[in-house]
């Protein structure tokens, strides 16, 4: 499944990242912890990934996108529940993580939304997910796939 | 591209009638609800809708009277909020143990276009066995949501697909079908489980 090479968006991002590489600063200090996903039922429904992204450096980092061979259209989304108890979900804006801060992607809030799955997400397996940052850097994590009713990374 | 918004307010006449019923109910069952007036769901006995469960049985609000009931709305193409609610509920039911067998637990889809009986059957199978999945015609789903004073809306997404905004609270009713309380989305277990016990206990009181 080497589909990521065929992704036009990625190609564009990579060339852009390449151009910016000399100025790379910040994202090399990003640490991703506690990544997990729930198993999917087949490939028609979107999946989601959760994790904590820590900026251990001294400059802010901005998460601008995601790439994974698992899904053609991975995006950072945010779920919100309003005062009337109504939940909605929409693509999130750029996510800035200040020095020393961390950002949690967790159920009911920010999540890596995995649209157009290329394979079924099977419990016990894992897949790589690459976070793209505005300085051209990227961080790849291996995301374990837990049971469909998992509630957190330790389930 | 249909765009549906079901608010908890009907025409003025219907609203007045509902209000009159509500006042009667309020006086009989007493206060104690944190929800603002008008947002409070009807009793199951006052609701009217007809759906199909994930085993193909015809069901409606009357199906639920006689047992304490937990109802929530969602859709199976929901990657974040709905599986979280389903796994929260599965955890609460595990905590309740045998008591959970006395309850009806119903997941009503707001996306019947994709959530057919077969889809609901497949999905329900992954969570606690007490959870039943109900689907049906658009207008019957809309009637159900209105009875619970919930809302839902179909929202197009970039890729040409759509997602559903929907009420994510869990509704609790006693065995007589009276609304007891709701559990907010992702409410911690230490608050949720006692609320469910309240719905279960009212059954005992009703039986004496
Ligand atoms: Cu999403």
mmCIF file of C-alpha atoms and ligand atoms in Angstrom:
data_model
loop_
_atom_site.group_PDB
_atom_site.id
_atom_site.type_symbol
_atom_site.label_atom_id
_atom_site.label_comp_id
_atom_site.label_asym_id
_atom_site.label_seq_id
_atom_site.Cartn_x
_atom_site.Cartn_y
_atom_site.Cartn_z
ATOM 1 C CA UNK A 1 0.000 0.000 0.000
ATOM 2 C CA UNK A 2 2.398 2.687 -1.181
ATOM 3 C CA UNK A 3 -0.394 5.005 -2.170
ATOM 4 C CA UNK A 4 1.080 7.985 -0.394
ATOM 5 C CA UNK A 5 3.432 8.555 -3.309
ATOM 6 C CA UNK A 6 0.448 9.033 -5.565
ATOM 7 C CA UNK A 7 -1.145 11.666 -3.395
ATOM 8 C CA UNK A 8 -0.963 14.989 -5.240
ATOM 9 C CA UNK A 9 -1.427 16.921 -2.055
ATOM 10 C CA UNK A 10 1.488 15.155 -0.452
ATOM 11 C CA UNK A 11 3.729 15.665 -3.426
ATOM 12 C CA UNK A 12 2.990 19.363 -3.215
ATOM 13 C CA UNK A 13 3.623 19.386 0.508
ATOM 14 C CA UNK A 14 6.853 17.462 0.153
ATOM 15 C CA UNK A 15 8.259 19.828 -2.425
ATOM 16 C CA UNK A 16 7.211 22.727 -0.247
ATOM 17 C CA UNK A 17 8.739 21.031 2.771
ATOM 18 C CA UNK A 18 11.905 20.434 0.784
ATOM 19 C CA UNK A 19 12.148 24.115 -0.035
ATOM 20 C CA UNK A 20 11.783 24.996 3.623
ATOM 21 C CA UNK A 21 14.077 22.359 5.062
ATOM 22 C CA UNK A 22 17.002 24.705 5.709
ATOM 23 C CA UNK A 23 14.759 26.772 7.967
ATOM 24 C CA UNK A 24 13.471 23.723 9.838
ATOM 25 C CA UNK A 25 12.948 24.639 13.443
ATOM 26 C CA UNK A 26 10.604 23.429 16.087
ATOM 27 C CA UNK A 27 9.081 20.213 14.844
ATOM 28 C CA UNK A 28 12.179 18.151 15.664
ATOM 29 C CA UNK A 29 11.212 18.787 19.282
ATOM 30 C CA UNK A 30 7.743 17.314 18.864
ATOM 31 C CA UNK A 31 6.997 14.145 20.803
ATOM 32 C CA UNK A 32 3.850 12.123 20.174
ATOM 33 C CA UNK A 33 2.540 9.907 22.974
ATOM 34 C CA UNK A 34 -0.354 7.570 23.619
ATOM 35 C CA UNK A 35 -1.493 7.208 20.023
ATOM 36 C CA UNK A 36 -4.429 4.875 19.403
ATOM 37 C CA UNK A 37 -7.325 4.166 17.080
ATOM 38 C CA UNK A 38 -10.453 2.099 17.229
ATOM 39 C CA UNK A 39 -10.955 -0.753 14.807
ATOM 40 C CA UNK A 40 -13.269 0.008 11.896
ATOM 41 C CA UNK A 41 -16.163 -1.975 10.501
ATOM 42 C CA UNK A 42 -15.095 -2.441 6.909
ATOM 43 C CA UNK A 43 -13.759 0.441 4.837
ATOM 44 C CA UNK A 44 -16.833 2.572 4.210
ATOM 45 C CA UNK A 45 -16.920 4.371 7.525
ATOM 46 C CA UNK A 46 -14.236 6.894 8.475
ATOM 47 C CA UNK A 47 -11.836 6.138 11.308
ATOM 48 C CA UNK A 48 -10.226 8.375 13.895
ATOM 49 C CA UNK A 49 -6.873 8.526 15.667
ATOM 50 C CA UNK A 50 -6.083 10.031 19.047
ATOM 51 C CA UNK A 51 -2.788 11.026 20.671
ATOM 52 C CA UNK A 52 -1.010 13.669 22.688
ATOM 53 C CA UNK A 53 1.384 15.928 20.783
ATOM 54 C CA UNK A 54 4.021 17.595 22.970
ATOM 55 C CA UNK A 55 6.243 20.454 21.945
ATOM 56 C CA UNK A 56 9.408 20.022 24.021
ATOM 57 C CA UNK A 57 11.257 22.789 22.178
ATOM 58 C CA UNK A 58 11.390 26.530 22.657
ATOM 59 C CA UNK A 59 9.576 27.671 19.514
ATOM 60 C CA UNK A 60 5.884 27.236 18.717
ATOM 61 C CA UNK A 61 4.996 24.502 16.229
ATOM 62 C CA UNK A 62 1.976 24.473 13.957
ATOM 63 C CA UNK A 63 0.397 21.205 12.849
ATOM 64 C CA UNK A 64 -0.803 21.750 9.284
ATOM 65 C CA UNK A 65 -1.707 18.319 8.002
ATOM 66 C CA UNK A 66 -1.584 14.541 8.095
ATOM 67 C CA UNK A 67 -0.530 11.778 5.757
ATOM 68 C CA UNK A 68 -1.083 8.053 6.113
ATOM 69 C CA UNK A 69 -1.178 5.106 3.749
ATOM 70 C CA UNK A 70 -4.289 3.993 5.656
ATOM 71 C CA UNK A 71 -6.559 6.770 4.414
ATOM 72 C CA UNK A 72 -6.709 8.947 1.311
ATOM 73 C CA UNK A 73 -8.107 11.920 3.184
ATOM 74 C CA UNK A 74 -6.771 12.319 6.717
ATOM 75 C CA UNK A 75 -7.659 15.608 8.381
ATOM 76 C CA UNK A 76 -7.580 17.165 11.802
ATOM 77 C CA UNK A 77 -11.179 17.566 12.937
ATOM 78 C CA UNK A 78 -12.816 18.902 16.001
ATOM 79 C CA UNK A 79 -16.008 17.593 17.587
ATOM 80 C CA UNK A 80 -17.948 19.997 19.743
ATOM 81 C CA UNK A 81 -21.025 19.599 21.894
ATOM 82 C CA UNK A 82 -23.040 22.766 22.452
ATOM 83 C CA UNK A 83 -25.140 23.862 25.433
ATOM 84 C CA UNK A 84 -28.161 22.021 24.019
ATOM 85 C CA UNK A 85 -26.200 18.765 23.936
ATOM 86 C CA UNK A 86 -25.884 18.779 20.137
ATOM 87 C CA UNK A 87 -22.611 17.406 18.788
ATOM 88 C CA UNK A 88 -21.068 18.509 15.537
ATOM 89 C CA UNK A 89 -17.777 17.895 13.790
ATOM 90 C CA UNK A 90 -15.783 20.106 11.427
ATOM 91 C CA UNK A 91 -12.233 20.424 10.115
ATOM 92 C CA UNK A 92 -10.090 22.199 12.688
ATOM 93 C CA UNK A 93 -7.990 25.252 11.966
ATOM 94 C CA UNK A 94 -4.225 25.018 12.146
ATOM 95 C CA UNK A 95 -3.152 23.796 15.538
ATOM 96 C CA UNK A 96 -0.435 25.797 17.234
ATOM 97 C CA UNK A 97 1.392 24.197 20.135
ATOM 98 C CA UNK A 98 3.345 26.631 22.274
ATOM 99 C CA UNK A 99 6.784 25.727 23.645
ATOM 100 C CA UNK A 100 6.461 23.312 26.540
ATOM 101 C CA UNK A 101 2.762 22.757 25.843
ATOM 102 C CA UNK A 102 0.923 19.726 24.567
ATOM 103 C CA UNK A 103 -2.207 19.197 22.539
ATOM 104 C CA UNK A 104 -4.495 16.256 23.152
ATOM 105 C CA UNK A 105 -6.409 14.604 20.365
ATOM 106 C CA UNK A 106 -9.072 12.709 22.282
ATOM 107 C CA UNK A 107 -12.643 11.427 21.898
ATOM 108 C CA UNK A 108 -15.179 14.227 21.640
ATOM 109 C CA UNK A 109 -12.611 16.905 20.778
ATOM 110 C CA UNK A 110 -9.756 17.172 18.339
ATOM 111 C CA UNK A 111 -9.110 14.000 16.395
ATOM 112 C CA UNK A 112 -7.255 12.803 13.345
ATOM 113 C CA UNK A 113 -10.164 11.959 11.084
ATOM 114 C CA UNK A 114 -9.265 9.196 8.641
ATOM 115 C CA UNK A 115 -11.508 9.502 5.612
ATOM 116 C CA UNK A 116 -11.489 7.234 2.561
ATOM 117 C CA UNK A 117 -9.913 4.254 4.258
ATOM 118 C CA UNK A 118 -7.705 2.120 2.019
ATOM 119 C CA UNK A 119 -7.916 -0.914 4.273
ATOM 120 C CA UNK A 120 -10.070 -2.075 7.155
ATOM 121 C CA UNK A 121 -8.674 -1.064 10.527
ATOM 122 C CA UNK A 122 -8.179 -4.387 12.277
ATOM 123 C CA UNK A 123 -7.765 -4.735 16.024
ATOM 124 C CA UNK A 124 -4.206 -5.727 16.931
ATOM 125 C CA UNK A 125 -2.666 -4.162 13.846
ATOM 126 C CA UNK A 126 -1.085 -0.727 13.522
ATOM 127 C CA UNK A 127 -0.400 1.845 10.827
ATOM 128 C CA UNK A 128 1.947 4.811 10.367
ATOM 129 C CA UNK A 129 0.540 8.331 10.626
ATOM 130 C CA UNK A 130 2.695 11.308 9.680
ATOM 131 C CA UNK A 131 2.090 14.735 11.192
ATOM 132 C CA UNK A 132 3.172 17.639 8.980
ATOM 133 C CA UNK A 133 4.320 20.873 10.568
ATOM 134 C CA UNK A 134 4.571 24.383 9.177
ATOM 135 C CA UNK A 135 8.363 24.417 9.364
ATOM 136 C CA UNK A 136 8.478 21.589 6.867
ATOM 137 C CA UNK A 137 9.231 18.970 9.464
ATOM 138 C CA UNK A 138 7.257 15.833 9.948
ATOM 139 C CA UNK A 139 6.820 13.289 12.700
ATOM 140 C CA UNK A 140 5.647 9.756 12.000
ATOM 141 C CA UNK A 141 3.987 7.643 14.668
ATOM 142 C CA UNK A 142 2.899 4.042 14.559
ATOM 143 C CA UNK A 143 -0.720 3.977 15.720
ATOM 144 C CA UNK A 144 -1.975 0.765 17.342
ATOM 145 C CA UNK A 145 -5.524 -0.273 16.467
ATOM 146 C CA UNK A 146 -7.537 -1.220 19.543
ATOM 147 C CA UNK A 147 -11.004 -2.741 19.849
ATOM 148 C CA UNK A 148 -14.008 -0.947 18.415
ATOM 149 C CA UNK A 149 -15.306 -0.127 21.895
ATOM 150 C CA UNK A 150 -11.934 1.127 23.222
ATOM 151 C CA UNK A 151 -12.100 4.246 25.351
ATOM 152 C CA UNK A 152 -8.430 5.153 25.549
ATOM 153 C CA UNK A 153 -4.892 4.122 24.698
ATOM 154 C CA UNK A 154 -4.759 1.556 27.512
ATOM 155 C CA UNK A 155 -7.945 -0.331 26.636
ATOM 156 C CA UNK B 1 -29.300 18.345 -0.682
ATOM 157 C CA UNK B 2 -31.785 18.208 2.092
ATOM 158 C CA UNK B 3 -31.122 20.148 5.178
ATOM 159 C CA UNK B 4 -33.223 19.291 8.165
ATOM 160 C CA UNK B 5 -33.413 21.000 11.448
ATOM 161 C CA UNK B 6 -35.811 19.696 13.996
ATOM 162 C CA UNK B 7 -36.176 22.015 16.925
ATOM 163 C CA UNK B 8 -38.073 21.289 20.076
ATOM 164 C CA UNK B 9 -40.760 23.759 19.166
ATOM 165 C CA UNK B 10 -43.809 22.944 17.103
ATOM 166 C CA UNK B 11 -46.483 25.286 15.793
ATOM 167 C CA UNK B 12 -47.847 27.665 18.399
ATOM 168 C CA UNK B 13 -50.985 25.569 18.973
ATOM 169 C CA UNK B 14 -49.062 22.357 19.428
ATOM 170 C CA UNK B 15 -46.687 24.246 21.662
ATOM 171 C CA UNK B 16 -49.537 25.414 23.873
ATOM 172 C CA UNK B 17 -50.880 21.875 24.121
ATOM 173 C CA UNK B 18 -47.467 20.522 24.966
ATOM 174 C CA UNK B 19 -47.078 23.235 27.547
ATOM 175 C CA UNK B 20 -50.399 22.325 29.152
ATOM 176 C CA UNK B 21 -49.359 18.684 29.282
ATOM 177 C CA UNK B 22 -46.019 19.717 30.605
ATOM 178 C CA UNK B 23 -47.527 21.746 33.438
ATOM 179 C CA UNK B 24 -49.691 18.785 34.395
ATOM 180 C CA UNK B 25 -46.726 16.515 34.353
ATOM 181 C CA UNK B 26 -44.653 18.987 36.360
ATOM 182 C CA UNK B 27 -47.247 19.110 39.104
ATOM 183 C CA UNK B 28 -47.581 15.345 39.235
ATOM 184 C CA UNK B 29 -43.980 14.332 39.086
ATOM 185 C CA UNK B 30 -42.435 17.334 40.728
ATOM 186 C CA UNK B 31 -39.387 19.356 39.798
ATOM 187 C CA UNK B 32 -35.814 18.249 40.129
ATOM 188 C CA UNK B 33 -34.681 18.537 36.534
ATOM 189 C CA UNK B 34 -31.703 20.688 35.655
ATOM 190 C CA UNK B 35 -32.898 20.994 32.050
ATOM 191 C CA UNK B 36 -34.658 24.218 31.082
ATOM 192 C CA UNK B 37 -38.412 23.983 30.569
ATOM 193 C CA UNK B 38 -39.470 23.163 27.040
ATOM 194 C CA UNK B 39 -36.269 21.220 26.449
ATOM 195 C CA UNK B 40 -37.531 18.389 28.545
ATOM 196 C CA UNK B 41 -38.405 15.247 26.574
ATOM 197 C CA UNK B 42 -41.966 13.951 26.500
ATOM 198 C CA UNK B 43 -42.889 10.834 28.411
ATOM 199 C CA UNK B 44 -42.532 7.770 26.197
ATOM 200 C CA UNK B 45 -46.293 7.288 26.450
ATOM 201 C CA UNK B 46 -46.790 10.709 24.840
ATOM 202 C CA UNK B 47 -44.430 10.004 21.943
ATOM 203 C CA UNK B 48 -45.513 8.650 18.586
ATOM 204 C CA UNK B 49 -43.143 7.082 16.068
ATOM 205 C CA UNK B 50 -42.667 3.743 14.389
ATOM 206 C CA UNK B 51 -39.250 2.253 13.615
ATOM 207 C CA UNK B 52 -37.555 -1.102 12.971
ATOM 208 C CA UNK B 53 -34.987 -2.605 15.309
ATOM 209 C CA UNK B 54 -31.754 -4.251 14.186
ATOM 210 C CA UNK B 55 -33.456 -7.652 14.157
ATOM 211 C CA UNK B 56 -36.248 -6.412 11.914
ATOM 212 C CA UNK B 57 -38.962 -6.061 14.587
ATOM 213 C CA UNK B 58 -41.458 -3.197 14.412
ATOM 214 C CA UNK B 59 -40.823 -0.970 17.411
ATOM 215 C CA UNK B 60 -41.941 2.340 18.873
ATOM 216 C CA UNK B 61 -42.052 4.193 22.185
ATOM 217 C CA UNK B 62 -44.703 1.762 23.460
ATOM 218 C CA UNK B 63 -42.141 -1.045 23.094
ATOM 219 C CA UNK B 64 -40.146 0.589 25.888
ATOM 220 C CA UNK B 65 -42.873 0.977 28.486
ATOM 221 C CA UNK B 66 -42.611 -1.573 31.271
ATOM 222 C CA UNK B 67 -38.847 -1.415 31.631
ATOM 223 C CA UNK B 68 -36.455 1.398 32.544
ATOM 224 C CA UNK B 69 -34.997 2.734 29.329
ATOM 225 C CA UNK B 70 -31.912 4.487 28.055
ATOM 226 C CA UNK B 71 -32.113 6.111 24.599
ATOM 227 C CA UNK B 72 -29.539 7.965 22.540
ATOM 228 C CA UNK B 73 -29.154 9.205 18.984
ATOM 229 C CA UNK B 74 -26.248 8.817 16.606
ATOM 230 C CA UNK B 75 -25.161 7.284 13.325
ATOM 231 C CA UNK B 76 -22.783 4.486 12.524
ATOM 232 C CA UNK B 77 -20.643 6.562 10.127
ATOM 233 C CA UNK B 78 -19.748 8.813 13.066
ATOM 234 C CA UNK B 79 -16.084 8.164 13.863
ATOM 235 C CA UNK B 80 -15.678 10.038 17.108
ATOM 236 C CA UNK B 81 -18.671 11.005 19.229
ATOM 237 C CA UNK B 82 -20.910 7.973 18.641
ATOM 238 C CA UNK B 83 -18.399 5.193 19.287
ATOM 239 C CA UNK B 84 -17.398 7.117 22.396
ATOM 240 C CA UNK B 85 -21.008 7.213 23.609
ATOM 241 C CA UNK B 86 -21.478 3.546 22.758
ATOM 242 C CA UNK B 87 -18.360 2.513 24.616
ATOM 243 C CA UNK B 88 -19.260 4.773 27.565
ATOM 244 C CA UNK B 89 -22.678 3.115 27.728
ATOM 245 C CA UNK B 90 -21.146 -0.337 27.414
ATOM 246 C CA UNK B 91 -18.913 0.545 30.406
ATOM 247 C CA UNK B 92 -21.870 1.813 32.464
ATOM 248 C CA UNK B 93 -23.803 -1.357 31.706
ATOM 249 C CA UNK B 94 -20.824 -3.456 32.732
ATOM 250 C CA UNK B 95 -20.760 -1.526 36.034
ATOM 251 C CA UNK B 96 -24.448 -2.203 36.597
ATOM 252 C CA UNK B 97 -23.952 -5.916 36.014
ATOM 253 C CA UNK B 98 -27.179 -7.917 36.273
ATOM 254 C CA UNK B 99 -29.227 -4.767 36.807
ATOM 255 C CA UNK B 100 -28.454 -3.842 33.199
ATOM 256 C CA UNK B 101 -30.585 -6.788 32.108
ATOM 257 C CA UNK B 102 -33.643 -4.991 33.472
ATOM 258 C CA UNK B 103 -33.130 -2.062 31.099
ATOM 259 C CA UNK B 104 -33.911 -1.376 27.485
ATOM 260 C CA UNK B 105 -31.029 0.402 25.785
ATOM 261 C CA UNK B 106 -31.766 1.896 22.389
ATOM 262 C CA UNK B 107 -29.548 3.583 19.832
ATOM 263 C CA UNK B 108 -31.693 5.460 17.292
ATOM 264 C CA UNK B 109 -29.892 6.449 14.104
ATOM 265 C CA UNK B 110 -30.365 9.923 12.628
ATOM 266 C CA UNK B 111 -28.905 8.666 9.333
ATOM 267 C CA UNK B 112 -31.329 6.022 8.044
ATOM 268 C CA UNK B 113 -30.031 6.461 4.498
ATOM 269 C CA UNK B 114 -26.784 4.693 5.405
ATOM 270 C CA UNK B 115 -27.945 2.989 8.597
ATOM 271 C CA UNK B 116 -30.154 0.259 7.236
ATOM 272 C CA UNK B 117 -31.388 -2.560 9.472
ATOM 273 C CA UNK B 118 -28.389 -4.634 8.359
ATOM 274 C CA UNK B 119 -25.933 -1.830 9.095
ATOM 275 C CA UNK B 120 -27.441 -1.338 12.558
ATOM 276 C CA UNK B 121 -27.312 -5.063 13.202
ATOM 277 C CA UNK B 122 -23.645 -5.288 12.293
ATOM 278 C CA UNK B 123 -22.757 -2.210 14.338
ATOM 279 C CA UNK B 124 -24.724 -3.121 17.470
ATOM 280 C CA UNK B 125 -22.962 -6.477 17.549
ATOM 281 C CA UNK B 126 -19.690 -4.807 18.502
ATOM 282 C CA UNK B 127 -20.970 -3.210 21.707
ATOM 283 C CA UNK B 128 -22.808 -4.353 24.852
ATOM 284 C CA UNK B 129 -25.416 -7.006 23.958
ATOM 285 C CA UNK B 130 -28.170 -4.992 25.677
ATOM 286 C CA UNK B 131 -27.889 -2.213 23.063
ATOM 287 C CA UNK B 132 -30.602 -2.307 20.395
ATOM 288 C CA UNK B 133 -30.305 -0.329 17.149
ATOM 289 C CA UNK B 134 -33.394 1.340 15.695
ATOM 290 C CA UNK B 135 -33.788 2.815 12.219
ATOM 291 C CA UNK B 136 -36.643 3.665 9.883
ATOM 292 C CA UNK B 137 -38.125 6.232 7.591
ATOM 293 C CA UNK B 138 -36.852 9.816 7.673
ATOM 294 C CA UNK B 139 -40.136 11.198 8.917
ATOM 295 C CA UNK B 140 -40.415 8.617 11.708
ATOM 296 C CA UNK B 141 -36.864 9.390 12.854
ATOM 297 C CA UNK B 142 -37.764 13.078 12.826
ATOM 298 C CA UNK B 143 -40.858 12.364 14.948
ATOM 299 C CA UNK B 144 -38.753 10.423 17.413
ATOM 300 C CA UNK B 145 -36.141 13.162 17.709
ATOM 301 C CA UNK B 146 -38.893 15.736 18.223
ATOM 302 C CA UNK B 147 -40.392 13.677 21.052
ATOM 303 C CA UNK B 148 -37.061 13.696 22.843
ATOM 304 C CA UNK B 149 -36.737 17.445 22.178
ATOM 305 C CA UNK B 150 -33.511 16.706 20.374
ATOM 306 C CA UNK B 151 -32.226 17.944 17.055
ATOM 307 C CA UNK B 152 -30.284 16.701 14.078
ATOM 308 C CA UNK B 153 -28.997 18.145 10.866
ATOM 309 C CA UNK B 154 -27.313 16.751 7.787
ATOM 310 C CA UNK B 155 -24.112 18.635 6.975
ATOM 311 C CA UNK B 156 -22.250 18.185 3.675
ATOM 312 C CA UNK B 157 -18.501 17.534 3.906
ATOM 313 C CA UNK B 158 -15.709 18.488 1.507
ATOM 314 C CA UNK B 159 -15.293 15.060 -0.032
ATOM 315 C CA UNK B 160 -18.884 15.080 -1.299
ATOM 316 C CA UNK B 161 -20.115 13.068 1.654
ATOM 317 C CA UNK B 162 -22.017 14.251 4.668
ATOM 318 C CA UNK B 163 -21.959 14.067 8.397
ATOM 319 C CA UNK B 164 -24.755 14.474 10.930
ATOM 320 C CA UNK B 165 -24.949 16.936 13.777
ATOM 321 C CA UNK B 166 -27.154 15.459 16.453
ATOM 322 C CA UNK B 167 -28.161 15.486 20.097
ATOM 323 C CA UNK B 168 -25.534 13.440 21.904
ATOM 324 C CA UNK B 169 -27.140 13.214 25.355
ATOM 325 C CA UNK B 170 -28.381 9.910 26.737
ATOM 326 C CA UNK B 171 -32.039 9.982 27.865
ATOM 327 C CA UNK B 172 -33.274 7.989 30.842
ATOM 328 C CA UNK B 173 -36.868 6.923 31.455
ATOM 329 C CA UNK B 174 -38.396 4.905 34.258
ATOM 330 C CA UNK B 175 -40.417 1.753 33.706
ATOM 331 C CA UNK B 176 -43.624 3.782 33.389
ATOM 332 C CA UNK B 177 -42.055 5.709 30.521
ATOM 333 C CA UNK B 178 -41.596 8.918 32.478
ATOM 334 C CA UNK B 179 -38.510 10.944 31.689
ATOM 335 C CA UNK B 180 -36.053 10.766 34.605
ATOM 336 C CA UNK B 181 -32.950 12.654 33.536
ATOM 337 C CA UNK B 182 -30.270 12.810 30.916
ATOM 338 C CA UNK B 183 -26.612 12.012 30.866
ATOM 339 C CA UNK B 184 -24.546 14.557 28.982
ATOM 340 C CA UNK B 185 -22.175 13.505 26.265
ATOM 341 C CA UNK B 186 -19.100 11.814 27.750
ATOM 342 C CA UNK B 187 -20.243 12.427 31.335
ATOM 343 C CA UNK B 188 -17.954 10.618 33.760
ATOM 344 C CA UNK B 189 -19.019 7.220 34.960
ATOM 345 C CA UNK B 190 -19.285 8.314 38.621
ATOM 346 C CA UNK B 191 -22.129 10.661 37.613
ATOM 347 C CA UNK B 192 -23.661 8.551 34.887
ATOM 348 C CA UNK B 193 -24.084 5.293 36.776
ATOM 349 C CA UNK B 194 -26.023 6.811 39.736
ATOM 350 C CA UNK B 195 -28.349 8.498 37.246
ATOM 351 C CA UNK B 196 -29.060 5.147 35.635
ATOM 352 C CA UNK B 197 -29.687 3.650 39.093
ATOM 353 C CA UNK B 198 -32.265 6.403 39.667
ATOM 354 C CA UNK B 199 -34.166 5.286 36.582
ATOM 355 C CA UNK B 200 -33.950 1.693 37.805
ATOM 356 C CA UNK B 201 -35.109 2.554 41.318
ATOM 357 C CA UNK B 202 -38.151 4.454 40.132
ATOM 358 C CA UNK B 203 -39.247 1.188 38.628
ATOM 359 C CA UNK B 204 -39.218 -0.388 42.089
ATOM 360 C CA UNK B 205 -41.251 2.459 43.538
ATOM 361 C CA UNK B 206 -43.722 2.205 40.667
ATOM 362 C CA UNK B 207 -44.129 -1.505 41.330
ATOM 363 C CA UNK B 208 -45.148 -1.111 44.956
HETATM 364 CU CU1 LIG C 1 -14.074 13.922 12.311
#
